[in-house]
CSV table of C-alpha atoms in Angstrom, one decimal:
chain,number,residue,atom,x,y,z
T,1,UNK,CA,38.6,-5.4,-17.3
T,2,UNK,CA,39.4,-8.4,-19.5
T,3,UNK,CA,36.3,-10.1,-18.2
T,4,UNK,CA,34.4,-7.3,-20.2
T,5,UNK,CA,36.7,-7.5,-23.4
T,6,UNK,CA,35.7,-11.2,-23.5
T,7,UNK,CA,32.1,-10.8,-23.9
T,8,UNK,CA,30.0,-10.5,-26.5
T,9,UNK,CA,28.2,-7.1,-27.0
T,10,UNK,CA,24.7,-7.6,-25.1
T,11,UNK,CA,25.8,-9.6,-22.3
T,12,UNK,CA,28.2,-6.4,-21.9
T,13,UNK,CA,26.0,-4.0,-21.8
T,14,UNK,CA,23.7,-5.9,-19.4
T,15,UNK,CA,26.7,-6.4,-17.2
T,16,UNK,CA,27.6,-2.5,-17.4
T,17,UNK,CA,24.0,-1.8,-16.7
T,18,UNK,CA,24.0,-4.0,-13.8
T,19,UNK,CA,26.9,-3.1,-11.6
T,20,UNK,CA,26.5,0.6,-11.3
T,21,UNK,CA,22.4,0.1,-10.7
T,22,UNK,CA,23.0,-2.8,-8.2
T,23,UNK,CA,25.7,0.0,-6.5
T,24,UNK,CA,23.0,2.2,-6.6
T,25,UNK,CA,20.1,0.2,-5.1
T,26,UNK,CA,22.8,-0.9,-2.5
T,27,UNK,CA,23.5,2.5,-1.5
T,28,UNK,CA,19.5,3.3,-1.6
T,29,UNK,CA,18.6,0.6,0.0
T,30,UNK,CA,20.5,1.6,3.2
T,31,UNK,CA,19.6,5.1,3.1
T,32,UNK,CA,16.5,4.4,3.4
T,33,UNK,CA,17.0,1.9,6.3
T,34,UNK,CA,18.9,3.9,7.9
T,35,UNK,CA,16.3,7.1,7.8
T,36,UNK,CA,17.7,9.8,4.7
T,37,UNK,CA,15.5,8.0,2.1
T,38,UNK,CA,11.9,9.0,3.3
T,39,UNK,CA,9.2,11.8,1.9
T,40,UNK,CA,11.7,14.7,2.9
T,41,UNK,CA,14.3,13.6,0.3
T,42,UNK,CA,13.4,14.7,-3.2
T,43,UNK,CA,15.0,12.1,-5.8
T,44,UNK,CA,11.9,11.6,-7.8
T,45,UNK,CA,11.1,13.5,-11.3
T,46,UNK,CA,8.6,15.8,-11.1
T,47,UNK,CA,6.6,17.5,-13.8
T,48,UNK,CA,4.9,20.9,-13.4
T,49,UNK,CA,1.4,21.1,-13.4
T,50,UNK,CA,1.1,17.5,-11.8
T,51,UNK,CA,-0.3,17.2,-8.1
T,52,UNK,CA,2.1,14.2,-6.9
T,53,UNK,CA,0.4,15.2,-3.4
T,54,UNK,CA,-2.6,13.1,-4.0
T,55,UNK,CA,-1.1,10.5,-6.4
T,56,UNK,CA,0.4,7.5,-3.7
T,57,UNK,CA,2.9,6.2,-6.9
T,58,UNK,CA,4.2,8.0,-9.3
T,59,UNK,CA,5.5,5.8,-12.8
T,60,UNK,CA,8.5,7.8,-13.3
T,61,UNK,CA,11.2,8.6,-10.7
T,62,UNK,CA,14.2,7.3,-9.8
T,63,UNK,CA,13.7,4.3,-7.8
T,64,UNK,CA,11.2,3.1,-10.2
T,65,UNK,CA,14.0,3.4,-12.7
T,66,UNK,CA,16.5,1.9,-10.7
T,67,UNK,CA,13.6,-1.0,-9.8
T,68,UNK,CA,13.7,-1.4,-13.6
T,69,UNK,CA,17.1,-1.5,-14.7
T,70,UNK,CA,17.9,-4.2,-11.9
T,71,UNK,CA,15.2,-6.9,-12.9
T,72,UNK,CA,16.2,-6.0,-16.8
T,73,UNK,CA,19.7,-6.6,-16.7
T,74,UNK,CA,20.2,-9.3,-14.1
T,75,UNK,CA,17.4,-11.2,-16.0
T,76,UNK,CA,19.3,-10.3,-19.0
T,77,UNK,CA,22.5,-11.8,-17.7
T,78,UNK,CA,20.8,-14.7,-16.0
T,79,UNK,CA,19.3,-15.9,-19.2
T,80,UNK,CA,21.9,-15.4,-21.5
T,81,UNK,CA,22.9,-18.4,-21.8
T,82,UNK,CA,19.3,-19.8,-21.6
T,83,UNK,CA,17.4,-17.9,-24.5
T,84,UNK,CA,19.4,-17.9,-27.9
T,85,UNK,CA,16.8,-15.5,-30.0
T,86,UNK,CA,18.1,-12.4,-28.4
T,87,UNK,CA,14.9,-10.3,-29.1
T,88,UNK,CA,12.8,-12.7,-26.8
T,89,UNK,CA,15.7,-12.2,-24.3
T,90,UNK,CA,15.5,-8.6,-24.5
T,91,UNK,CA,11.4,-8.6,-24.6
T,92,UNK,CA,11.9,-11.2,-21.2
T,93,UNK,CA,14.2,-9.0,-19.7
T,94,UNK,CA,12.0,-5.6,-20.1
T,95,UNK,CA,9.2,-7.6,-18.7
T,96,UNK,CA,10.8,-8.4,-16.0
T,97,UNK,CA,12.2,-5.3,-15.3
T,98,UNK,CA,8.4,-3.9,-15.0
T,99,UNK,CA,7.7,-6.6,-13.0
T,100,UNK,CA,10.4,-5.3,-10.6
T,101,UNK,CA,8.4,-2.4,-10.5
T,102,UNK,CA,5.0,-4.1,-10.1
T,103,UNK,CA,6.4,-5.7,-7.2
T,104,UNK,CA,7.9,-2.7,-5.7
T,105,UNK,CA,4.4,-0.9,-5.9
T,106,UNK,CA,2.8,-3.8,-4.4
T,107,UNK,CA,5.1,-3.3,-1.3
T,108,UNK,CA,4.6,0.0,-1.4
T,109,UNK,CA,1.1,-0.2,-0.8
T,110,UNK,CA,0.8,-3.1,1.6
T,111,UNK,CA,3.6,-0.9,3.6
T,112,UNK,CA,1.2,2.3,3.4
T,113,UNK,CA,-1.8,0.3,5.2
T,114,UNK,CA,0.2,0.0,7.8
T,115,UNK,CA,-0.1,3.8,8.4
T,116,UNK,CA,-3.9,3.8,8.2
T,117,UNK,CA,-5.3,5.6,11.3
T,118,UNK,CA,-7.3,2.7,12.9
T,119,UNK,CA,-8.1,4.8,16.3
T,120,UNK,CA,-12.1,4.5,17.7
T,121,UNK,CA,-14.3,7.3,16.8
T,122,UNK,CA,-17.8,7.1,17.6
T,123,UNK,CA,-18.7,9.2,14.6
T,124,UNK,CA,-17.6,6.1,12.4
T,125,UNK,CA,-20.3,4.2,13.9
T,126,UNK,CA,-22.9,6.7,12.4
T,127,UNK,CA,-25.2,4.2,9.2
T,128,UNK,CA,-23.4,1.6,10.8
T,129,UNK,CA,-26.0,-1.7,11.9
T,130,UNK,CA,-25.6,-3.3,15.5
T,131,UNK,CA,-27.1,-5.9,17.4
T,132,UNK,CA,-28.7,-4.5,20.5
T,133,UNK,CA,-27.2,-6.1,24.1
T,134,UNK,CA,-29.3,-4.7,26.5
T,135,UNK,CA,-32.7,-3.7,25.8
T,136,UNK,CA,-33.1,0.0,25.2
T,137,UNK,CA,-36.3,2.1,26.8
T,138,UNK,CA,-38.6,4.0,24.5
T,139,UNK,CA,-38.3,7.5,23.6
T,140,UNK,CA,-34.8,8.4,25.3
T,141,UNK,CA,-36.4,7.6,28.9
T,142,UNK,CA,-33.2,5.3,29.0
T,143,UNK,CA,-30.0,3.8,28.1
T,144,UNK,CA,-29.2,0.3,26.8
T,145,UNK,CA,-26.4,-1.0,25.2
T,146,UNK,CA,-25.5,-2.3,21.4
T,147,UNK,CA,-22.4,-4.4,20.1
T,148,UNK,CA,-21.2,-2.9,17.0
T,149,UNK,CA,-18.3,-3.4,14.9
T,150,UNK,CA,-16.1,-0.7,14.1
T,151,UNK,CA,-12.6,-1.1,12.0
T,152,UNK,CA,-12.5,-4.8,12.8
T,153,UNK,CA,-13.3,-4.9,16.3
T,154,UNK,CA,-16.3,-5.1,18.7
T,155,UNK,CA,-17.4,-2.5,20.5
T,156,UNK,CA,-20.2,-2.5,23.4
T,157,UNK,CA,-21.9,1.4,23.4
T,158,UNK,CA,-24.2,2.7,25.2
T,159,UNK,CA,-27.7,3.5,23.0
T,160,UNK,CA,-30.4,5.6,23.2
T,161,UNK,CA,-33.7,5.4,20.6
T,162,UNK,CA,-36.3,8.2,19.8
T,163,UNK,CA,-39.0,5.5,18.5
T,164,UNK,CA,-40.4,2.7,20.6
T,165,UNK,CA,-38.5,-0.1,22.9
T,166,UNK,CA,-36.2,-1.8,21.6
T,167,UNK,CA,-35.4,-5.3,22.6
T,168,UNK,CA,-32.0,-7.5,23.4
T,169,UNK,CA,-31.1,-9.4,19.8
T,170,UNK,CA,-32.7,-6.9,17.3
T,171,UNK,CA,-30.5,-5.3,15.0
T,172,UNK,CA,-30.5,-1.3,14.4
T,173,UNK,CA,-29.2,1.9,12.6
T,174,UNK,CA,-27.1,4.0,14.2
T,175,UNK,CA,-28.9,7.5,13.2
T,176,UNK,CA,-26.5,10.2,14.9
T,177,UNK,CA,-24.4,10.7,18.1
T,178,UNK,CA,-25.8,12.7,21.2
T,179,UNK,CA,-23.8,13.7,23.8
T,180,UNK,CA,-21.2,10.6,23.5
T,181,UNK,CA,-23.9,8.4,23.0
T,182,UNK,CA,-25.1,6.9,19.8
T,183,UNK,CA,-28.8,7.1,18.6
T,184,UNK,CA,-30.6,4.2,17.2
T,185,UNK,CA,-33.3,3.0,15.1
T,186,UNK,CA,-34.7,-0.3,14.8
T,187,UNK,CA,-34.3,-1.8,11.6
């Protein structure tokens, strides 16, 4: 505890800030690793009134908090030394802190894309455009086949049109779906 006696009072604080918040992250850090830190444990402050169900981030909750404290008072400690005006210090060390919790947002979302339901549907194809493969026969007296692009990746369907022939190369609408098979128009 002499190590604390020694120092002056803001470099104190910053260090008493910092060791029970890094404790903390530590602990929530492999919590969540380890499976008890997902959506079924409620640490975040909530406020009545407020649907959190259809806001993805919410400003102020605990992690966020504990997000903010670390950048503040490890940037506080590291620059110390550095930055003698010790309002700039302060102002560098908040901004850092909410950069913490930029950051953490940011990995939030790029983490949440990777729960995005990418599984075929035909109906996404519907007001999509497509580039016809195989030639498809007039008035439904036929199938043919388009290449169409759905969630990043080709697809070859079967078509059907209600207007006239249609031939290979031209491009078309997907109107509706019929059966499992999409309905065109020529473009």
């Amino acid at each position: 505890m002499t190590f604390f006696e020694n120092l002056e009072p803001l470099l104190r604080a910053f260090w008493y800030i910092a060791l029970p918040v890094s404790l903390f992250f530590l602990l929530q850090t492999i919590m969540t690793f380890a499976g008890f830190g997902g959506a079924d444990v409620e640490t975040d402050i909530e406020t009545e009134g407020h649907d959190i169900g259809d806001a993805p981030f919410e400003l102020f909750t605990l992690r966020n908090l504990i997000n903010f404290l670390l950048g503040f008072s490890w940037s506080g400690i590291s620059f110390y030394e550095t930055i003698e005006n010790k309002t700039i210090l302060i102002l560098i060390a908040t901004i850092i802190g909410a950069a913490f919790v930029g950051l953490f947002f940011f990995i939030i979302k790029q983490m949440m894309k990777l729960n995005e339901n990418n599984s075929f549907s035909l109906y996404k194809a519907i007001d999509k455009t497509a580039t016809v493969y195989l030639s498809i026969p007039e008035k439904k007296s036929g199938k043919g086949k388009i290449q169409i692009s759905i969630n990043g990746s080709f697809h070859e369907l079967e078509a059907l049109t209600e207007n006239d022939r249609i031939e290979t190369g031209a491009v078309v609408s997907v109107t509706k779906i019929e059966n499992n098979i999409l309905i065109v128009e020529k473009i």
